[in-house]
Amino acid sequence: MRIIDETGARTTTTPAGTMSALAGPSRGSHELSTWRVRMEPGSASPEHVVDRDQVWMPVSGRFRVSVDGEDSGMAPGQAAVIPAGAVRQVRTGDGPGEALVCMVPGGRASVAEREGSVPLPWAE
């Protein structure tokens, strides 16, 4: 067993939120990556595609999730399963949101207005 602490060295901040890496291949988990996402009030990810299924589990706050044009709300005690290849966007409302996210390692993301795809460093 391995206990993993969040550290600044494994935290990435983007305009949409802050991702803190937890379990992943670089920390001994070869089949699952997990991370904590913190988003400020009124934040939104860009519309993007990830080539792996993801499961989002809110631990505080509320989120709006749009997947291939279908919009739903989620809150603590719920989970959103977002399929690989789906166009997605995650937003917060008037308050901050925090969620745990998991997926199979090695995922890459692409954004419509940018060419190519990029790895998710918090999932490695």
Tab-separated table of C-alpha atoms in Angstrom:
chain	number	residue	atom	x	y	z
A	1	MET	CA	0.000	0.000	0.000
A	2	ARG	CA	1.087	3.540	-0.696
A	3	ILE	CA	-0.334	6.739	0.823
A	4	ILE	CA	-0.068	9.741	-1.495
A	5	ASP	CA	-0.187	13.345	-0.332
A	6	GLU	CA	-1.114	16.322	-2.473
A	7	THR	CA	1.911	18.515	-3.131
A	8	GLY	CA	2.562	21.754	-4.957
A	9	ALA	CA	4.944	19.921	-7.279
A	10	ARG	CA	2.054	17.767	-8.577
A	11	THR	CA	-0.510	20.574	-8.805
A	12	THR	CA	-1.426	22.303	-12.068
A	13	THR	CA	-3.439	25.515	-12.274
A	14	THR	CA	-5.222	26.520	-15.478
A	15	PRO	CA	-7.735	29.314	-16.131
A	16	ALA	CA	-10.496	26.732	-15.464
A	17	GLY	CA	-9.254	25.326	-12.159
A	18	THR	CA	-6.565	23.648	-10.103
A	19	MET	CA	-5.817	19.937	-10.523
A	20	SER	CA	-3.887	18.140	-7.776
A	21	ALA	CA	-2.532	14.748	-8.807
A	22	LEU	CA	-3.158	11.848	-6.459
A	23	ALA	CA	-2.786	8.251	-7.692
A	24	GLY	CA	-1.296	7.554	-11.114
A	25	PRO	CA	1.436	5.588	-12.869
A	26	SER	CA	4.164	7.920	-11.560
A	27	ARG	CA	2.947	7.172	-8.022
A	28	GLY	CA	2.477	3.390	-8.260
A	29	SER	CA	-1.064	3.041	-9.690
A	30	HIS	CA	-0.738	1.480	-13.125
A	31	GLU	CA	-4.424	1.055	-13.973
A	32	LEU	CA	-6.086	4.146	-12.500
A	33	SER	CA	-5.349	7.859	-12.231
A	34	THR	CA	-7.101	10.100	-9.708
A	35	TRP	CA	-6.904	13.800	-9.005
A	36	ARG	CA	-8.711	16.561	-7.126
A	37	VAL	CA	-10.183	19.466	-9.116
A	38	ARG	CA	-10.939	22.804	-7.478
A	39	MET	CA	-12.845	25.425	-9.463
A	40	GLU	CA	-13.684	28.989	-8.402
A	41	PRO	CA	-17.214	30.412	-8.656
A	42	GLY	CA	-18.214	31.095	-12.261
A	43	SER	CA	-15.371	29.011	-13.732
A	44	ALA	CA	-15.686	26.909	-16.876
A	45	SER	CA	-13.403	24.501	-18.659
A	46	PRO	CA	-13.064	24.988	-22.405
A	47	GLU	CA	-15.142	22.625	-24.510
A	48	HIS	CA	-12.775	19.728	-24.984
A	49	VAL	CA	-12.496	15.995	-25.720
A	50	VAL	CA	-10.611	13.416	-23.640
A	51	ASP	CA	-9.818	10.044	-25.191
A	52	ARG	CA	-10.601	8.119	-21.974
A	53	ASP	CA	-13.748	7.665	-19.901
A	54	GLN	CA	-13.744	9.895	-16.835
A	55	VAL	CA	-15.761	9.744	-13.626
A	56	TRP	CA	-16.326	13.043	-11.811
A	57	MET	CA	-17.418	12.862	-8.142
A	58	PRO	CA	-18.200	16.231	-6.505
A	59	VAL	CA	-17.144	16.538	-2.868
A	60	SER	CA	-18.323	20.138	-2.404
A	61	GLY	CA	-20.240	22.703	-4.410
A	62	ARG	CA	-22.319	22.201	-7.514
A	63	PHE	CA	-21.271	21.660	-11.118
A	64	ARG	CA	-22.963	21.896	-14.514
A	65	VAL	CA	-21.647	19.362	-16.994
A	66	SER	CA	-22.330	19.478	-20.705
A	67	VAL	CA	-21.591	16.269	-22.627
A	68	ASP	CA	-22.231	16.231	-26.378
A	69	GLY	CA	-24.767	19.038	-25.906
A	70	GLU	CA	-26.660	17.426	-22.987
A	71	ASP	CA	-26.480	19.632	-19.886
A	72	SER	CA	-26.886	18.269	-16.334
A	73	GLY	CA	-26.202	19.404	-12.794
A	74	MET	CA	-24.310	17.378	-10.216
A	75	ALA	CA	-23.585	17.729	-6.522
A	76	PRO	CA	-21.899	15.770	-3.715
A	77	GLY	CA	-23.245	12.232	-3.489
A	78	GLN	CA	-23.471	11.942	-7.280
A	79	ALA	CA	-21.068	10.880	-10.013
A	80	ALA	CA	-20.937	11.834	-13.684
A	81	VAL	CA	-19.599	9.231	-16.110
A	82	ILE	CA	-18.256	11.090	-19.136
A	83	PRO	CA	-17.490	8.775	-22.067
A	84	ALA	CA	-14.265	8.891	-24.045
A	85	GLY	CA	-14.480	11.010	-27.165
A	86	ALA	CA	-17.416	13.123	-25.948
A	87	VAL	CA	-17.272	16.903	-26.196
A	88	ARG	CA	-17.467	18.100	-22.599
A	89	GLN	CA	-17.475	21.254	-20.531
A	90	VAL	CA	-17.567	21.521	-16.727
A	91	ARG	CA	-18.747	24.723	-15.022
A	92	THR	CA	-19.403	26.033	-11.538
A	93	GLY	CA	-22.192	28.436	-10.633
A	94	ASP	CA	-22.214	31.053	-7.898
A	95	GLY	CA	-20.021	29.025	-5.562
A	96	PRO	CA	-16.745	27.107	-5.766
A	97	GLY	CA	-16.677	23.411	-6.605
A	98	GLU	CA	-14.366	20.570	-5.692
A	99	ALA	CA	-14.425	17.087	-7.223
A	100	LEU	CA	-12.410	13.891	-7.371
A	101	VAL	CA	-11.856	12.606	-10.902
A	102	CYS	CA	-10.601	9.241	-12.082
A	103	MET	CA	-9.737	7.647	-15.417
A	104	VAL	CA	-7.444	5.095	-16.990
A	105	PRO	CA	-3.916	6.556	-17.324
A	106	GLY	CA	-2.499	7.848	-20.566
A	107	GLY	CA	-5.373	10.090	-21.582
A	108	ARG	CA	-4.990	12.989	-23.966
A	109	ALA	CA	-7.192	16.041	-24.380
A	110	SER	CA	-7.938	18.199	-27.390
A	111	VAL	CA	-9.645	21.580	-27.621
A	112	ALA	CA	-11.591	22.530	-30.758
A	113	GLU	CA	-9.675	25.741	-31.500
A	114	ARG	CA	-6.239	24.134	-31.008
A	115	GLU	CA	-4.524	21.629	-33.253
A	116	GLY	CA	-3.456	18.266	-31.820
A	117	SER	CA	-3.875	16.801	-28.346
A	118	VAL	CA	-1.996	17.111	-25.083
A	119	PRO	CA	-1.423	14.729	-22.160
A	120	LEU	CA	-3.070	15.414	-18.808
A	121	PRO	CA	-0.054	15.836	-16.505
A	122	TRP	CA	-2.183	15.404	-13.344
A	123	ALA	CA	-3.218	11.930	-14.613
A	124	GLU	CA	0.279	10.569	-15.218
